[in-house]
Short mmCIF file of C-alpha atoms in Angstrom, two decimals:
data_model
loop_
_atom_site.label_atom_id
_atom_site.label_comp_id
_atom_site.label_asym_id
_atom_site.label_seq_id
_atom_site.Cartn_x
_atom_site.Cartn_y
_atom_site.Cartn_z
CA UNK A 267 11.96 -15.96 -8.69
CA UNK A 268 12.75 -13.97 -5.56
CA UNK A 269 9.82 -12.70 -3.56
CA UNK A 270 9.39 -9.24 -2.11
CA UNK A 271 12.43 -8.28 -0.05
CA UNK A 272 12.62 -5.70 2.72
CA UNK A 273 15.48 -4.20 4.65
CA UNK A 274 16.43 -3.99 7.37
CA UNK A 275 14.77 -6.89 9.18
CA UNK A 276 14.82 -5.17 12.54
CA UNK A 277 15.50 -1.62 13.59
CA UNK A 278 15.70 0.20 16.92
CA UNK A 279 15.40 4.00 17.05
CA UNK A 280 14.74 6.62 19.70
CA UNK A 281 11.96 9.19 19.79
CA UNK A 282 12.48 12.12 17.44
CA UNK A 283 14.78 10.25 15.07
CA UNK A 284 14.20 9.56 11.39
CA UNK A 285 13.98 6.13 9.73
CA UNK A 286 14.11 4.83 6.16
CA UNK A 287 12.75 1.42 5.24
CA UNK A 288 13.41 -0.22 1.88
CA UNK A 289 11.48 -2.60 -0.33
CA UNK A 290 12.29 -4.44 -3.57
CA UNK A 291 9.27 -5.78 -5.47
CA UNK A 292 8.97 -9.02 -7.36
CA UNK A 293 10.47 -8.73 -10.82
CA UNK A 294 7.86 -7.41 -13.26
CA UNK A 295 5.70 -5.82 -10.56
CA UNK A 296 5.31 -2.06 -10.95
CA UNK A 297 3.11 -1.36 -7.92
CA UNK A 298 4.31 -1.18 -4.32
CA UNK A 299 2.15 -0.68 -1.24
CA UNK A 300 3.14 -0.03 2.38
CA UNK A 301 1.24 -1.17 5.47
CA UNK A 302 1.75 -0.67 9.21
CA UNK A 303 0.88 -3.54 11.54
CA UNK A 304 0.79 -2.64 15.21
CA UNK A 305 1.05 -5.61 17.59
CA UNK A 306 -2.29 -7.36 17.95
CA UNK A 307 -3.95 -5.55 15.03
CA UNK A 308 -4.43 -6.03 11.30
CA UNK A 309 -2.20 -4.18 8.83
CA UNK A 310 -3.24 -0.62 7.96
CA UNK A 311 -2.68 0.90 4.53
CA UNK A 312 -0.13 3.73 4.36
CA UNK A 313 0.72 4.32 0.68
CA UNK A 314 0.49 2.81 -2.77
CA UNK A 315 2.78 3.71 -5.67
CA UNK A 316 2.51 2.70 -9.31
CA UNK A 317 5.02 3.68 -11.97
CA UNK A 318 6.61 6.12 -9.50
CA UNK A 319 3.34 7.96 -8.92
CA UNK A 320 1.42 7.97 -5.63
CA UNK A 321 -1.89 6.24 -6.19
CA UNK A 322 -3.26 6.19 -2.69
CA UNK A 323 -2.58 7.40 0.80
CA UNK A 324 -4.02 6.12 4.06
CA UNK A 325 -4.85 8.08 7.19
CA UNK A 326 -1.30 8.73 8.38
CA UNK A 327 0.34 12.04 9.37
CA UNK A 328 2.69 13.96 7.09
CA UNK A 329 5.64 12.55 9.04
CA UNK A 330 5.19 9.50 6.82
CA UNK A 331 6.39 9.79 3.23
CA UNK A 332 7.42 7.40 0.48
CA UNK A 333 8.81 7.28 -2.99
CA UNK A 334 9.31 4.78 -5.79
CA UNK A 335 12.40 4.60 -7.95
CA UNK A 336 12.77 3.86 -11.70
CA UNK A 337 13.58 0.20 -10.89
CA UNK A 338 10.25 0.09 -8.94
CA UNK A 339 11.90 -0.35 -5.56
CA UNK A 340 10.52 1.88 -2.83
CA UNK A 341 11.44 3.66 0.37
CA UNK A 342 9.22 4.55 3.31
CA UNK A 343 10.42 7.45 5.45
CA UNK A 344 9.17 8.36 8.88
CA UNK A 345 10.29 11.59 10.57
CA UNK A 346 10.13 12.64 14.22
CA UNK A 347 9.49 9.11 15.44
CA UNK A 348 6.98 8.54 18.23
CA UNK A 349 6.64 5.55 20.53
CA UNK A 350 3.40 4.71 18.70
CA UNK A 351 5.28 4.22 15.45
CA UNK A 352 6.65 0.94 16.81
CA UNK A 353 5.22 -1.70 14.49
CA UNK A 354 5.86 -4.21 11.75
CA UNK A 355 6.06 -2.37 8.42
CA UNK A 356 4.99 -4.50 5.48
CA UNK A 357 5.63 -3.93 1.81
CA UNK A 358 3.55 -5.59 -0.91
CA UNK A 359 4.05 -5.64 -4.66
CA UNK A 360 1.66 -6.39 -7.49
CA UNK A 361 1.04 -5.94 -11.15
CA UNK A 362 -1.30 -3.02 -11.82
CA UNK A 363 -4.42 -5.00 -10.96
CA UNK A 364 -3.87 -8.24 -9.17
CA UNK A 365 -2.86 -10.09 -6.08
CA UNK A 366 -0.58 -8.30 -3.65
CA UNK A 367 2.45 -10.30 -2.53
CA UNK A 368 3.84 -9.37 0.87
CA UNK A 369 7.40 -9.22 2.09
CA UNK A 370 8.47 -10.44 5.54
CA UNK A 371 8.38 -6.94 7.00
CA UNK A 372 10.66 -4.65 8.98
CA UNK A 373 10.18 -4.66 12.74
CA UNK A 374 10.65 -1.08 14.02
CA UNK A 375 11.03 -0.43 17.74
CA UNK A 376 11.00 3.17 18.98
CA UNK A 377 12.40 3.72 22.48
CA UNK B 110 -15.92 3.43 2.53
CA UNK B 111 -15.02 -0.22 2.93
CA UNK B 112 -14.61 -2.05 6.22
CA UNK B 113 -14.27 -5.56 7.58
CA UNK B 114 -15.36 -7.05 10.90
CA UNK B 115 -13.92 -10.32 12.11
CA UNK B 116 -16.38 -11.55 14.67
CA UNK B 117 -13.98 -13.63 16.78
CA UNK B 118 -10.56 -12.51 17.97
CA UNK B 119 -9.66 -16.05 19.10
CA UNK B 120 -10.91 -19.47 17.97
CA UNK B 121 -9.79 -22.79 19.43
CA UNK B 122 -10.53 -26.14 17.80
CA UNK B 123 -9.32 -29.67 18.30
CA UNK B 124 -7.21 -31.32 15.64
CA UNK B 125 -9.30 -32.98 12.89
CA UNK B 126 -12.45 -30.97 13.76
CA UNK B 127 -14.00 -28.28 11.52
CA UNK B 128 -12.81 -24.68 11.47
CA UNK B 129 -15.10 -21.64 11.06
CA UNK B 130 -13.67 -18.12 11.05
CA UNK B 131 -16.35 -15.44 10.62
CA UNK B 132 -16.10 -12.23 8.61
CA UNK B 133 -18.60 -9.51 7.70
CA UNK B 134 -17.81 -6.72 5.27
CA UNK B 135 -19.13 -3.33 4.29
CA UNK B 136 -18.56 -1.95 0.81
CA UNK B 137 -20.05 0.69 -1.48
CA UNK B 138 -19.12 -1.30 -4.57
CA UNK B 139 -18.92 -4.92 -5.61
CA UNK B 140 -15.87 -5.81 -3.57
CA UNK B 141 -13.00 -8.19 -3.91
CA UNK B 142 -12.58 -10.22 -0.74
CA UNK B 143 -9.56 -12.14 0.48
CA UNK B 144 -8.38 -14.28 3.35
CA UNK B 145 -4.70 -14.04 4.33
CA UNK B 146 -2.81 -16.13 6.89
CA UNK B 147 0.14 -14.96 8.98
CA UNK B 148 2.33 -17.47 10.76
CA UNK B 149 4.65 -16.19 13.53
CA UNK B 150 7.65 -14.35 12.13
CA UNK B 151 6.51 -14.94 8.57
CA UNK B 152 4.91 -12.76 5.92
CA UNK B 153 1.26 -12.68 4.94
CA UNK B 154 0.18 -15.48 2.60
CA UNK B 155 -2.95 -15.39 0.45
CA UNK B 156 -5.31 -18.30 1.20
CA UNK B 157 -8.08 -17.47 -1.26
CA UNK B 158 -9.85 -14.63 -3.05
CA UNK B 159 -13.33 -13.75 -4.32
CA UNK B 160 -13.57 -11.46 -7.34
CA UNK B 161 -17.24 -11.71 -8.48
CA UNK B 162 -17.02 -15.17 -10.05
CA UNK B 163 -18.25 -18.28 -8.21
CA UNK B 164 -19.55 -17.50 -4.73
CA UNK B 165 -17.88 -20.59 -3.22
CA UNK B 166 -14.15 -20.08 -3.38
CA UNK B 167 -11.59 -22.81 -2.80
CA UNK B 168 -8.14 -21.92 -1.57
CA UNK B 169 -4.93 -23.55 -0.52
CA UNK B 170 -4.50 -26.13 2.25
CA UNK B 171 -8.15 -27.24 2.13
CA UNK B 172 -9.65 -23.87 3.07
CA UNK B 173 -12.72 -22.45 1.38
CA UNK B 174 -15.03 -19.46 1.80
CA UNK B 175 -18.52 -18.57 0.64
CA UNK B 176 -19.52 -15.05 -0.46
CA UNK B 177 -23.04 -14.25 0.72
CA UNK B 178 -24.10 -10.83 -0.54
CA UNK B 179 -27.44 -10.86 1.31
CA UNK B 180 -25.62 -11.41 4.61
CA UNK B 181 -22.51 -9.36 3.66
CA UNK B 182 -20.44 -12.28 4.92
CA UNK B 183 -17.35 -14.13 3.75
CA UNK B 184 -16.72 -16.84 6.34
CA UNK B 185 -13.66 -19.11 6.10
CA UNK B 186 -14.04 -22.85 6.69
CA UNK B 187 -12.00 -26.01 6.68
CA UNK B 188 -13.45 -29.50 7.28
CA UNK B 189 -10.57 -30.82 9.37
CA UNK B 190 -7.98 -28.74 11.23
CA UNK B 191 -4.30 -29.62 11.33
CA UNK B 192 -1.77 -28.47 13.89
CA UNK B 193 -0.01 -26.53 11.14
CA UNK B 194 -3.14 -24.36 10.67
CA UNK B 195 -2.46 -22.54 13.96
CA UNK B 196 -1.85 -18.92 12.92
CA UNK B 197 -3.45 -15.46 12.62
CA UNK B 198 -6.06 -15.11 9.89
CA UNK B 199 -7.12 -11.84 8.29
CA UNK B 200 -10.23 -11.12 6.24
CA UNK B 201 -9.55 -8.36 3.70
CA UNK B 202 -11.69 -6.22 1.38
CA UNK B 203 -10.61 -4.26 -1.68
CA UNK B 204 -12.60 -1.94 -3.93
CA UNK B 205 -13.44 -1.97 -6.79
CA UNK B 206 -13.41 -5.62 -7.81
CA UNK B 207 -10.08 -6.76 -9.20
CA UNK B 208 -8.18 -3.63 -8.24
CA UNK B 209 -4.74 -3.79 -6.71
CA UNK B 210 -5.51 -0.70 -4.72
CA UNK B 211 -5.82 -0.30 -0.98
CA UNK B 212 -6.53 -3.43 1.02
CA UNK B 213 -8.55 -2.98 4.21
CA UNK B 214 -7.77 -5.66 6.81
CA UNK B 215 -9.89 -6.93 9.65
CA UNK B 216 -8.43 -7.07 13.14
CA UNK B 217 -7.55 -10.75 12.79
CA UNK B 218 -8.58 -14.08 14.31
CA UNK B 219 -6.00 -16.13 16.17
CA UNK B 220 -6.62 -19.82 15.48
CA UNK B 221 -5.39 -22.32 18.06
CA UNK B 222 -5.44 -26.03 17.21
CA UNK B 223 -5.44 -28.36 20.20
CA UNK B 224 -4.02 -31.90 20.02
#
């Protein structure tokens, strides 16, 4: 079975732009979570979605938004990019209650 | 609120010597606790998890961890380090036990294995 996939692998944007990151969960997993990992730090929770409903939100500004589609894939959107948004963005999928499996991440660089 | 403190940002050991990576947690509930490993340019991989069963948890690649409620600790150990163990290790807490909800990560411990 394929693992969690994320696209794109790398992305370069400039300040003020908008970005969309995509995630496909493992087949059969209905929950998707997003994390931000700044260089040298542990991942920080951004959002969790289950069955297309938001289940949790971390301490991130409203510039960050997400959604989950009927096929359980998910998008993370970030508006008005700041230099501090440069990070590795990780997606994880799981069954409702269980281990979270992580994708390889999208490396976002904001110039 | 839940939190995790990894007591060492860097640990260096010689090959074939024991590994100890220290973690303390804070939780309002009976937590689930995890250790994840992150190799360079690779995703996070689960090493082991504690979910209120046996307090000594065995994981992959010879790693194990002991849940000590009285000390609020969940230290990761391995009897003999291999070069391939060099990576970043994260201690993680999740509430309530067994939930797939928000994971709270520690700041990480970089393990270096010397030949």
